[in-house]
mmCIF file of C-alpha atoms in Angstrom:
data_model
loop_
_atom_site.group_PDB
_atom_site.id
_atom_site.type_symbol
_atom_site.label_atom_id
_atom_site.label_comp_id
_atom_site.label_asym_id
_atom_site.label_seq_id
_atom_site.Cartn_x
_atom_site.Cartn_y
_atom_site.Cartn_z
ATOM 1 C CA MET J 1 22.864 50.056 17.941
ATOM 2 C CA LEU J 2 23.980 50.739 14.359
ATOM 3 C CA THR J 3 24.200 47.010 13.667
ATOM 4 C CA SER J 4 20.637 46.516 14.910
ATOM 5 C CA LEU J 5 19.346 49.333 12.719
ATOM 6 C CA ARG J 6 21.067 47.859 9.676
ATOM 7 C CA TYR J 7 19.553 44.477 10.474
ATOM 8 C CA LEU J 8 16.030 45.903 10.776
ATOM 9 C CA ALA J 9 16.430 47.901 7.573
ATOM 10 C CA GLY J 10 17.996 44.984 5.708
ATOM 11 C CA THR J 11 20.866 47.259 4.668
ATOM 12 C CA ALA J 12 23.368 45.488 2.447
ATOM 13 C CA GLY J 13 26.853 44.913 3.817
ATOM 14 C CA ALA J 14 30.165 44.543 1.995
ATOM 15 C CA SER J 15 28.906 41.393 0.263
ATOM 16 C CA GLY J 16 26.021 43.262 -1.334
ATOM 17 C CA PHE J 17 23.509 41.370 0.811
ATOM 18 C CA GLY J 18 21.821 42.087 4.122
ATOM 19 C CA SER J 19 19.403 40.507 6.576
ATOM 20 C CA ARG J 20 16.486 40.525 4.114
ATOM 21 C CA ALA J 21 18.297 38.678 1.325
ATOM 22 C CA THR J 22 16.925 35.211 0.522
ATOM 23 C CA ALA J 23 18.780 32.050 -0.393
ATOM 24 C CA GLU J 24 17.752 32.553 -4.014
ATOM 25 C CA ASP J 25 19.132 36.097 -3.927
ATOM 26 C CA ALA J 26 22.415 34.874 -2.465
ATOM 27 C CA THR J 27 22.858 32.243 -5.183
ATOM 28 C CA ALA J 28 21.718 34.277 -8.176
ATOM 29 C CA ALA J 29 25.333 34.533 -9.333
ATOM 30 C CA CYS J 30 25.655 30.727 -9.144
ATOM 31 C CA SER J 31 22.943 29.647 -11.572
ATOM 32 C CA ASP J 32 24.732 26.452 -12.687
ATOM 33 C CA LEU J 33 25.887 24.167 -9.870
ATOM 34 C CA ARG J 34 25.776 20.915 -11.823
ATOM 35 C CA HIS J 35 29.458 20.383 -11.003
ATOM 36 C CA ILE J 36 28.715 20.370 -7.254
ATOM 37 C CA THR J 37 27.895 17.363 -5.071
ATOM 38 C CA ALA J 38 26.707 18.352 -1.603
ATOM 39 C CA ILE J 39 25.854 16.577 1.642
ATOM 40 C CA ILE J 40 23.348 18.551 3.740
ATOM 41 C CA THR J 41 22.395 17.338 7.200
ATOM 42 C CA GLY J 42 19.020 18.319 8.630
ATOM 43 C CA ALA J 43 17.521 18.883 5.181
ATOM 44 C CA THR J 44 14.081 17.429 5.883
ATOM 45 C CA SER J 45 12.620 20.680 7.235
ATOM 46 C CA GLY J 46 13.262 24.328 7.989
ATOM 47 C CA ILE J 47 16.485 26.033 6.961
ATOM 48 C CA GLY J 48 18.082 22.800 5.764
ATOM 49 C CA ALA J 49 15.148 22.017 3.465
ATOM 50 C CA GLU J 50 15.278 25.498 1.939
ATOM 51 C CA THR J 51 19.043 25.209 1.485
ATOM 52 C CA ALA J 52 18.539 21.899 -0.319
ATOM 53 C CA ARG J 53 15.735 23.318 -2.470
ATOM 54 C CA VAL J 54 17.758 26.283 -3.670
ATOM 55 C CA LEU J 55 20.912 24.251 -4.373
ATOM 56 C CA ALA J 56 18.843 21.641 -6.243
ATOM 57 C CA LYS J 57 17.211 24.440 -8.235
ATOM 58 C CA ARG J 58 20.700 25.584 -9.249
ATOM 59 C CA GLY J 59 21.553 22.051 -10.402
ATOM 60 C CA ALA J 60 23.619 20.613 -7.528
ATOM 61 C CA ARG J 61 23.574 16.884 -6.794
ATOM 62 C CA LEU J 62 22.386 16.365 -3.206
ATOM 63 C CA VAL J 63 22.907 13.661 -0.617
ATOM 64 C CA LEU J 64 20.352 13.999 2.174
ATOM 65 C CA PRO J 65 21.181 12.072 5.355
ATOM 66 C CA ALA J 66 18.375 11.712 7.882
ATOM 67 C CA ARG J 67 17.463 9.778 10.979
ATOM 68 C CA SER J 68 13.997 9.176 9.503
ATOM 69 C CA LEU J 69 14.117 7.749 6.004
ATOM 70 C CA LYS J 70 10.397 8.503 5.664
ATOM 71 C CA ALA J 71 11.005 12.203 6.313
ATOM 72 C CA ALA J 72 13.963 12.174 3.932
ATOM 73 C CA ALA J 73 11.911 10.481 1.196
ATOM 74 C CA GLU J 74 9.195 13.104 1.636
ATOM 75 C CA ALA J 75 11.811 15.871 1.404
ATOM 76 C CA ARG J 76 13.160 14.276 -1.764
ATOM 77 C CA ALA J 77 9.645 14.129 -3.242
ATOM 78 C CA ARG J 78 9.138 17.843 -2.538
ATOM 79 C CA LEU J 79 12.446 18.665 -4.233
ATOM 80 C CA LEU J 80 11.590 16.614 -7.299
ATOM 81 C CA ALA J 81 8.143 18.206 -7.536
ATOM 82 C CA GLU J 82 9.839 21.582 -7.976
ATOM 83 C CA CYS J 83 12.946 20.338 -9.792
ATOM 84 C CA PRO J 84 11.935 17.276 -11.898
ATOM 85 C CA ALA J 85 15.293 17.270 -13.663
ATOM 86 C CA ALA J 86 16.991 16.417 -10.353
ATOM 87 C CA ALA J 87 15.448 12.917 -10.189
ATOM 88 C CA GLY J 88 18.797 11.139 -10.384
ATOM 89 C CA ASP J 89 20.626 13.723 -8.320
ATOM 90 C CA VAL J 90 18.934 13.514 -4.913
ATOM 91 C CA VAL J 91 20.152 10.605 -2.798
ATOM 92 C CA VAL J 92 18.605 9.698 0.555
ATOM 93 C CA MET J 93 20.690 7.858 3.164
ATOM 94 C CA PRO J 94 20.250 6.978 6.856
ATOM 95 C CA LEU J 95 22.194 8.877 9.515
ATOM 96 C CA ASP J 96 21.649 9.369 13.229
ATOM 97 C CA LEU J 97 24.104 12.099 14.205
ATOM 98 C CA SER J 98 23.790 11.260 17.900
ATOM 99 C CA SER J 99 25.412 7.870 17.209
ATOM 100 C CA LEU J 100 29.094 7.727 16.288
ATOM 101 C CA ALA J 101 28.607 4.227 14.887
ATOM 102 C CA SER J 102 25.854 5.545 12.616
ATOM 103 C CA VAL J 103 28.137 8.322 11.384
ATOM 104 C CA ARG J 104 30.794 5.757 10.483
ATOM 105 C CA ARG J 105 28.274 3.614 8.630
ATOM 106 C CA PHE J 106 26.962 6.598 6.707
ATOM 107 C CA VAL J 107 30.457 7.601 5.599
ATOM 108 C CA ALA J 108 31.289 4.044 4.513
ATOM 109 C CA ARG J 109 28.072 3.872 2.468
ATOM 110 C CA PHE J 110 28.633 7.279 0.914
ATOM 111 C CA LEU J 111 32.218 6.495 -0.074
ATOM 112 C CA ALA J 112 31.045 3.213 -1.599
ATOM 113 C CA LEU J 113 28.863 5.207 -4.021
ATOM 114 C CA GLY J 114 31.980 6.595 -5.664
ATOM 115 C CA LEU J 115 30.604 10.135 -5.798
ATOM 116 C CA PRO J 116 32.745 13.262 -5.557
ATOM 117 C CA LEU J 117 32.185 15.592 -2.596
ATOM 118 C CA ASN J 118 32.507 19.338 -3.032
ATOM 119 C CA LEU J 119 30.284 20.678 -0.303
ATOM 120 C CA LEU J 120 29.428 19.585 3.240
ATOM 121 C CA ILE J 121 26.779 21.582 5.091
ATOM 122 C CA ASN J 122 26.537 20.618 8.762
ATOM 123 C CA ASN J 123 23.077 22.050 9.407
ATOM 124 C CA ALA J 124 21.152 19.607 11.617
ATOM 125 C CA GLY J 125 20.311 20.780 15.128
ATOM 126 C CA LYS J 126 18.515 19.588 18.232
ATOM 127 C CA PHE J 127 17.275 21.260 21.412
ATOM 128 C CA ALA J 128 16.836 18.726 24.216
ATOM 129 C CA ASP J 129 14.493 19.919 26.980
ATOM 130 C CA ARG J 130 15.554 17.101 29.279
ATOM 131 C CA PHE J 131 18.905 15.602 30.095
ATOM 132 C CA ALA J 132 19.733 12.496 28.091
ATOM 133 C CA LEU J 133 22.829 10.609 27.017
ATOM 134 C CA SER J 134 23.537 9.272 23.556
ATOM 135 C CA ASP J 135 24.453 5.633 23.001
ATOM 136 C CA ASP J 136 28.072 6.761 23.293
ATOM 137 C CA GLY J 137 27.527 8.288 26.729
ATOM 138 C CA VAL J 138 27.569 11.909 25.506
ATOM 139 C CA GLU J 139 25.033 14.597 26.477
ATOM 140 C CA MET J 140 22.457 14.439 23.683
ATOM 141 C CA THR J 141 22.444 18.056 22.446
ATOM 142 C CA PHE J 142 26.232 18.146 22.271
ATOM 143 C CA ALA J 143 26.328 14.715 20.620
ATOM 144 C CA THR J 144 23.827 15.624 17.900
ATOM 145 C CA ASN J 145 24.657 19.245 17.160
ATOM 146 C CA TYR J 146 28.422 18.995 17.411
ATOM 147 C CA LEU J 147 30.141 15.655 18.024
ATOM 148 C CA GLY J 148 28.359 13.769 15.232
ATOM 149 C CA HIS J 149 29.200 16.570 12.808
ATOM 150 C CA PHE J 150 32.800 16.621 14.054
ATOM 151 C CA LEU J 151 33.260 12.945 13.222
ATOM 152 C CA LEU J 152 31.326 13.213 9.951
ATOM 153 C CA THR J 153 33.578 16.048 8.815
ATOM 154 C CA LYS J 154 36.775 14.364 9.947
ATOM 155 C CA LEU J 155 35.928 11.169 8.043
ATOM 156 C CA LEU J 156 35.051 13.101 4.860
ATOM 157 C CA MET J 157 37.941 15.610 4.838
ATOM 158 C CA GLU J 158 40.220 13.399 2.751
ATOM 159 C CA LYS J 159 37.470 12.743 0.209
ATOM 160 C CA MET J 160 36.819 16.460 -0.112
ATOM 161 C CA ALA J 161 40.523 17.180 -0.560
ATOM 162 C CA GLU J 162 40.764 14.489 -3.241
ATOM 163 C CA THR J 163 37.718 15.845 -5.073
ATOM 164 C CA ALA J 164 39.086 19.389 -5.007
ATOM 165 C CA ALA J 165 42.452 18.226 -6.362
ATOM 166 C CA ALA J 166 40.875 16.130 -9.121
ATOM 167 C CA THR J 167 38.358 18.748 -10.272
ATOM 168 C CA ASP J 168 40.162 21.988 -9.449
ATOM 169 C CA VAL J 169 36.937 23.102 -7.752
ATOM 170 C CA GLU J 170 37.318 24.477 -4.232
ATOM 171 C CA GLY J 171 35.629 22.342 -1.588
ATOM 172 C CA ARG J 172 33.658 24.062 1.152
ATOM 173 C CA ILE J 173 32.500 23.021 4.608
ATOM 174 C CA VAL J 174 29.773 25.106 6.246
ATOM 175 C CA ASN J 175 28.950 24.707 9.939
ATOM 176 C CA VAL J 176 25.593 26.170 10.914
ATOM 177 C CA SER J 177 25.891 27.703 14.372
ATOM 178 C CA SER J 178 23.905 30.509 16.025
ATOM 179 C CA THR J 179 24.468 33.813 17.758
ATOM 180 C CA ILE J 180 23.229 31.897 20.802
ATOM 181 C CA HIS J 181 26.768 30.490 21.031
ATOM 182 C CA SER J 182 27.637 33.753 22.805
ATOM 183 C CA TRP J 183 25.178 32.885 25.595
ATOM 184 C CA PHE J 184 27.539 30.248 26.961
ATOM 185 C CA ALA J 185 29.102 31.768 30.056
ATOM 186 C CA GLY J 186 32.472 30.524 31.231
ATOM 187 C CA ASP J 187 35.889 29.769 29.801
ATOM 188 C CA ASP J 188 35.915 25.978 29.767
ATOM 189 C CA ALA J 189 33.593 24.237 27.303
ATOM 190 C CA VAL J 190 35.118 20.792 27.879
ATOM 191 C CA GLY J 191 34.857 21.208 31.643
ATOM 192 C CA TYR J 192 31.156 21.994 31.335
ATOM 193 C CA ILE J 193 30.481 18.830 29.322
ATOM 194 C CA ASP J 194 32.348 16.822 31.952
ATOM 195 C CA ALA J 195 30.314 18.344 34.763
ATOM 196 C CA VAL J 196 26.881 18.095 33.135
ATOM 197 C CA THR J 197 27.462 14.549 31.881
ATOM 198 C CA ARG J 198 28.440 13.314 35.333
ATOM 199 C CA ARG J 199 25.489 15.248 36.815
ATOM 200 C CA LYS J 200 27.799 17.350 38.975
ATOM 201 C CA ILE J 201 25.754 20.388 37.944
ATOM 202 C CA PRO J 202 22.066 20.689 36.974
ATOM 203 C CA TYR J 203 21.192 20.307 33.307
ATOM 204 C CA ASP J 204 20.241 23.611 31.687
ATOM 205 C CA PRO J 205 18.859 23.000 28.169
ATOM 206 C CA THR J 206 19.533 26.535 26.940
ATOM 207 C CA ARG J 207 23.107 26.476 28.163
ATOM 208 C CA ALA J 208 23.633 23.026 26.661
ATOM 209 C CA TYR J 209 22.328 24.279 23.312
ATOM 210 C CA ALA J 210 24.519 27.396 23.509
ATOM 211 C CA LEU J 211 27.549 25.199 24.215
ATOM 212 C CA SER J 212 26.836 22.983 21.205
ATOM 213 C CA LYS J 213 26.651 26.080 18.990
ATOM 214 C CA LEU J 214 29.879 27.422 20.520
ATOM 215 C CA ALA J 215 31.463 24.060 19.721
ATOM 216 C CA ASN J 216 30.422 24.539 16.063
ATOM 217 C CA VAL J 217 32.276 27.879 16.019
ATOM 218 C CA LEU J 218 35.401 26.471 17.683
ATOM 219 C CA HIS J 219 35.318 23.442 15.390
ATOM 220 C CA THR J 220 35.355 25.752 12.363
ATOM 221 C CA ARG J 221 38.464 27.552 13.557
ATOM 222 C CA ALA J 222 40.404 24.363 14.295
ATOM 223 C CA LEU J 223 39.174 22.703 11.101
ATOM 224 C CA ALA J 224 40.371 25.598 8.942
ATOM 225 C CA ASP J 225 43.845 25.220 10.468
ATOM 226 C CA ARG J 226 43.951 21.496 9.703
ATOM 227 C CA LEU J 227 42.776 21.945 6.138
ATOM 228 C CA LYS J 228 45.536 24.493 5.668
ATOM 229 C CA GLU J 229 48.081 22.049 7.094
ATOM 230 C CA MET J 230 46.810 19.419 4.627
ATOM 231 C CA LYS J 231 47.263 21.983 1.817
ATOM 232 C CA ALA J 232 43.756 21.032 0.769
ATOM 233 C CA ASN J 233 41.787 23.263 -1.569
ATOM 234 C CA VAL J 234 38.935 23.148 0.947
ATOM 235 C CA THR J 235 37.630 25.922 3.201
ATOM 236 C CA ALA J 236 35.639 25.800 6.430
ATOM 237 C CA ASN J 237 33.372 28.572 7.650
ATOM 238 C CA CYS J 238 30.611 29.017 10.197
ATOM 239 C CA VAL J 239 27.271 30.819 9.857
ATOM 240 C CA HIS J 240 24.560 32.330 12.018
ATOM 241 C CA PRO J 241 21.368 31.962 9.957
ATOM 242 C CA GLY J 242 19.338 34.404 12.028
ATOM 243 C CA ILE J 243 16.409 33.871 14.366
ATOM 244 C CA VAL J 244 13.551 32.123 12.612
ATOM 245 C CA ARG J 245 10.480 30.235 13.781
ATOM 246 C CA THR J 246 11.562 26.772 12.649
ATOM 247 C CA ARG J 247 10.326 23.445 14.011
ATOM 248 C CA LEU J 248 13.036 23.544 16.682
ATOM 249 C CA ILE J 249 11.349 26.639 18.120
ATOM 250 C CA ARG J 250 7.784 25.502 17.454
ATOM 251 C CA GLU J 251 8.377 22.504 19.676
ATOM 252 C CA ARG J 252 8.684 25.035 22.494
ATOM 253 C CA ASP J 253 5.192 26.443 21.823
ATOM 254 C CA GLY J 254 3.412 27.929 24.811
ATOM 255 C CA LEU J 255 1.963 31.211 26.016
ATOM 256 C CA VAL J 256 5.319 32.777 26.915
ATOM 257 C CA THR J 257 7.100 31.575 23.768
ATOM 258 C CA ASN J 258 4.257 32.649 21.497
ATOM 259 C CA THR J 259 4.019 36.058 23.153
ATOM 260 C CA VAL J 260 7.756 36.679 22.849
ATOM 261 C CA PHE J 261 7.750 35.706 19.185
ATOM 262 C CA PHE J 262 4.713 37.902 18.492
ATOM 263 C CA LEU J 263 6.406 40.913 20.079
ATOM 264 C CA ALA J 264 9.683 40.179 18.303
ATOM 265 C CA SER J 265 8.132 39.347 14.936
ATOM 266 C CA LYS J 266 9.904 42.238 13.226
ATOM 267 C CA LEU J 267 13.241 40.715 14.217
ATOM 268 C CA LEU J 268 12.490 37.257 12.829
ATOM 269 C CA LYS J 269 13.603 36.038 9.434
ATOM 270 C CA THR J 270 11.600 33.967 7.024
ATOM 271 C CA ILE J 271 13.052 30.554 6.264
ATOM 272 C CA PRO J 272 14.232 31.674 2.774
ATOM 273 C CA GLN J 273 16.015 34.596 4.457
ATOM 274 C CA ALA J 274 17.482 32.362 7.158
ATOM 275 C CA ALA J 275 18.958 30.018 4.523
ATOM 276 C CA ALA J 276 20.633 32.884 2.669
ATOM 277 C CA THR J 277 23.866 32.998 4.663
ATOM 278 C CA THR J 278 24.371 29.239 4.458
ATOM 279 C CA CYS J 279 23.888 29.286 0.685
ATOM 280 C CA TYR J 280 26.047 32.376 0.247
ATOM 281 C CA VAL J 281 28.979 30.875 2.137
ATOM 282 C CA ALA J 282 28.474 27.505 0.431
ATOM 283 C CA VAL J 283 28.657 28.600 -3.188
ATOM 284 C CA HIS J 284 29.162 32.325 -3.794
ATOM 285 C CA PRO J 285 32.358 33.218 -5.712
ATOM 286 C CA ALA J 286 33.115 36.094 -3.302
ATOM 287 C CA VAL J 287 33.827 33.590 -0.506
ATOM 288 C CA ALA J 288 36.500 31.711 -2.486
ATOM 289 C CA GLY J 289 39.610 31.179 -0.388
ATOM 290 C CA VAL J 290 37.986 32.494 2.793
ATOM 291 C CA SER J 291 38.322 30.056 5.693
ATOM 292 C CA GLY J 292 37.918 29.947 9.461
ATOM 293 C CA LYS J 293 35.445 32.835 9.498
ATOM 294 C CA TYR J 294 32.036 33.476 11.058
ATOM 295 C CA PHE J 295 29.235 34.913 8.901
ATOM 296 C CA ALA J 296 25.871 36.535 9.637
ATOM 297 C CA ASP J 297 23.493 38.148 7.143
ATOM 298 C CA CYS J 298 25.817 37.038 4.297
ATOM 299 C CA ASN J 299 28.712 39.099 5.682
ATOM 300 C CA GLU J 300 31.717 38.348 7.863
ATOM 301 C CA ALA J 301 30.973 38.996 11.530
ATOM 302 C CA SER J 302 32.656 38.494 14.882
ATOM 303 C CA PRO J 303 31.945 35.484 17.096
ATOM 304 C CA SER J 304 32.072 35.666 20.875
ATOM 305 C CA ARG J 305 35.355 36.121 22.727
ATOM 306 C CA LEU J 306 35.455 32.433 23.619
ATOM 307 C CA GLY J 307 34.517 31.499 20.059
ATOM 308 C CA SER J 308 37.642 33.330 18.885
ATOM 309 C CA ASN J 309 39.951 31.540 21.311
ATOM 310 C CA ALA J 310 42.471 29.419 19.368
ATOM 311 C CA ASP J 311 43.588 27.531 22.478
ATOM 312 C CA GLU J 312 40.006 26.573 23.340
ATOM 313 C CA ALA J 313 39.439 25.457 19.741
ATOM 314 C CA ALA J 314 42.520 23.224 19.871
ATOM 315 C CA LYS J 315 41.493 21.839 23.262
ATOM 316 C CA LEU J 316 38.002 20.990 22.010
ATOM 317 C CA TRP J 317 39.443 19.287 18.917
ATOM 318 C CA ARG J 318 41.704 17.061 21.038
ATOM 319 C CA PHE J 319 38.829 16.217 23.342
ATOM 320 C CA SER J 320 36.508 15.410 20.437
ATOM 321 C CA ASP J 321 39.163 13.286 18.748
ATOM 322 C CA GLU J 322 39.490 11.138 21.854
ATOM 323 C CA VAL J 323 35.753 10.787 22.483
ATOM 324 C CA ALA J 324 35.084 9.943 18.828
ATOM 325 C CA ALA J 325 37.913 7.402 18.642
ATOM 326 C CA GLU J 326 36.720 4.018 17.401
ATOM 327 C CA GLU J 327 36.949 2.034 20.625
ATOM 328 C CA LYS J 328 34.594 -0.455 22.206
ATOM 329 C CA GLU J 329 33.973 -0.970 25.895
ATOM 330 C CA GLU J 330 36.986 1.190 26.775
ATOM 331 C CA SER J 331 37.302 4.362 28.809
ATOM 332 C CA VAL J 332 37.961 7.508 26.859
ATOM 333 C CA HIS J 333 39.766 10.301 28.688
ATOM 334 C CA ALA J 334 39.873 13.983 27.813
ATOM 335 C CA GLY J 335 41.295 16.100 30.609
ATOM 336 C CA SER J 336 39.104 15.371 33.611
ATOM 337 C CA PHE J 337 36.348 14.015 31.391
ATOM 338 C CA ARG J 338 35.688 10.265 31.198
ATOM 339 C CA LEU J 339 33.156 8.415 29.081
ATOM 340 C CA GLN J 340 32.310 4.781 28.605
ATOM 341 C CA VAL J 341 32.127 4.425 24.836
ATOM 342 C CA GLN J 342 29.966 1.599 23.594
ATOM 343 C CA SER J 343 29.762 1.314 19.827
ATOM 344 C CA SER J 344 26.327 0.272 18.671
ATOM 345 C CA ASN J 345 26.032 -2.403 15.981
ATOM 346 C CA ALA J 346 22.947 -0.990 14.296
ATOM 347 C CA ASP J 347 21.009 2.242 13.938
ATOM 348 C CA ARG J 348 17.792 2.119 15.907
ATOM 349 C CA GLY J 349 14.784 2.191 13.619
ATOM 350 C CA LEU J 350 16.791 2.723 10.414
ATOM 351 C CA ALA J 351 17.262 0.510 7.414
ATOM 352 C CA PHE J 352 19.477 1.271 4.445
ATOM 353 C CA ALA J 353 17.900 1.134 1.037
#
């Protein structure tokens, strides 16, 4: 009850920020980010676009991956309209997170640019109303929201560690999750993916989305452990941005949805407010050295019981490692789960320029 009252009042927590802080508020102490190069997924609209805008305003160099190069180019144009000085510091590249082959191609192209990498913000998200499989045979919501980001992060970890060592600037990885991760009922995330993929249980889009967000939380915990083992000057944290009427929600427009959002309007955040926690965790000096944590309203918070389970985090990492392994036309096994992995040779509808 007290937490809800603080949220509604926007009361500042230990960080000095609360639910009503904006991304610009959260980065006011970081006015010069010209030494930072950041990759932000899902930056063509909503929270990701606001995150990109604020970091660009503070001087960061941005790499914006997107499935639609047209949408990415339009996002770049909007950034440059507000921040003309960033003309040479906003790079657009193709990436379809639902395709493991596309993730590998993106990483190869990025590394070929010879840029440093200080910050990786895994922000992109998808809500699939209907059951679908990715080209790799993975349930689409899980593939896009989690597995693509898992592989992207894994392939860029060494680069981030090298950049941190060379520049003496701490690298940071930010996984954007949601409080909806706590809606996933059960104690076996991998078992659920097995069952839903093989159609042994009905597809529930809300549960699938909740699982993908839980996977983001578990990934953060396991990732922080591996970065520590590497002795890398890189942290990994997870954030709940808050509930906001972004495009992901607008695509669910209807009488019931609109009525619920009207009644709950006082609980919703604006997009600048929703981007605050991401930006705070990404660049604020107070978060230096903090890793493996979950943040909401720019303050440390507690994830669900399952999201705090180290064994489940390790199990999901092993499973993801096997599914994302670079194999063609071979079976991939993870516990009772089995996928036919077929690596695509080209991104559908994308061209690199």
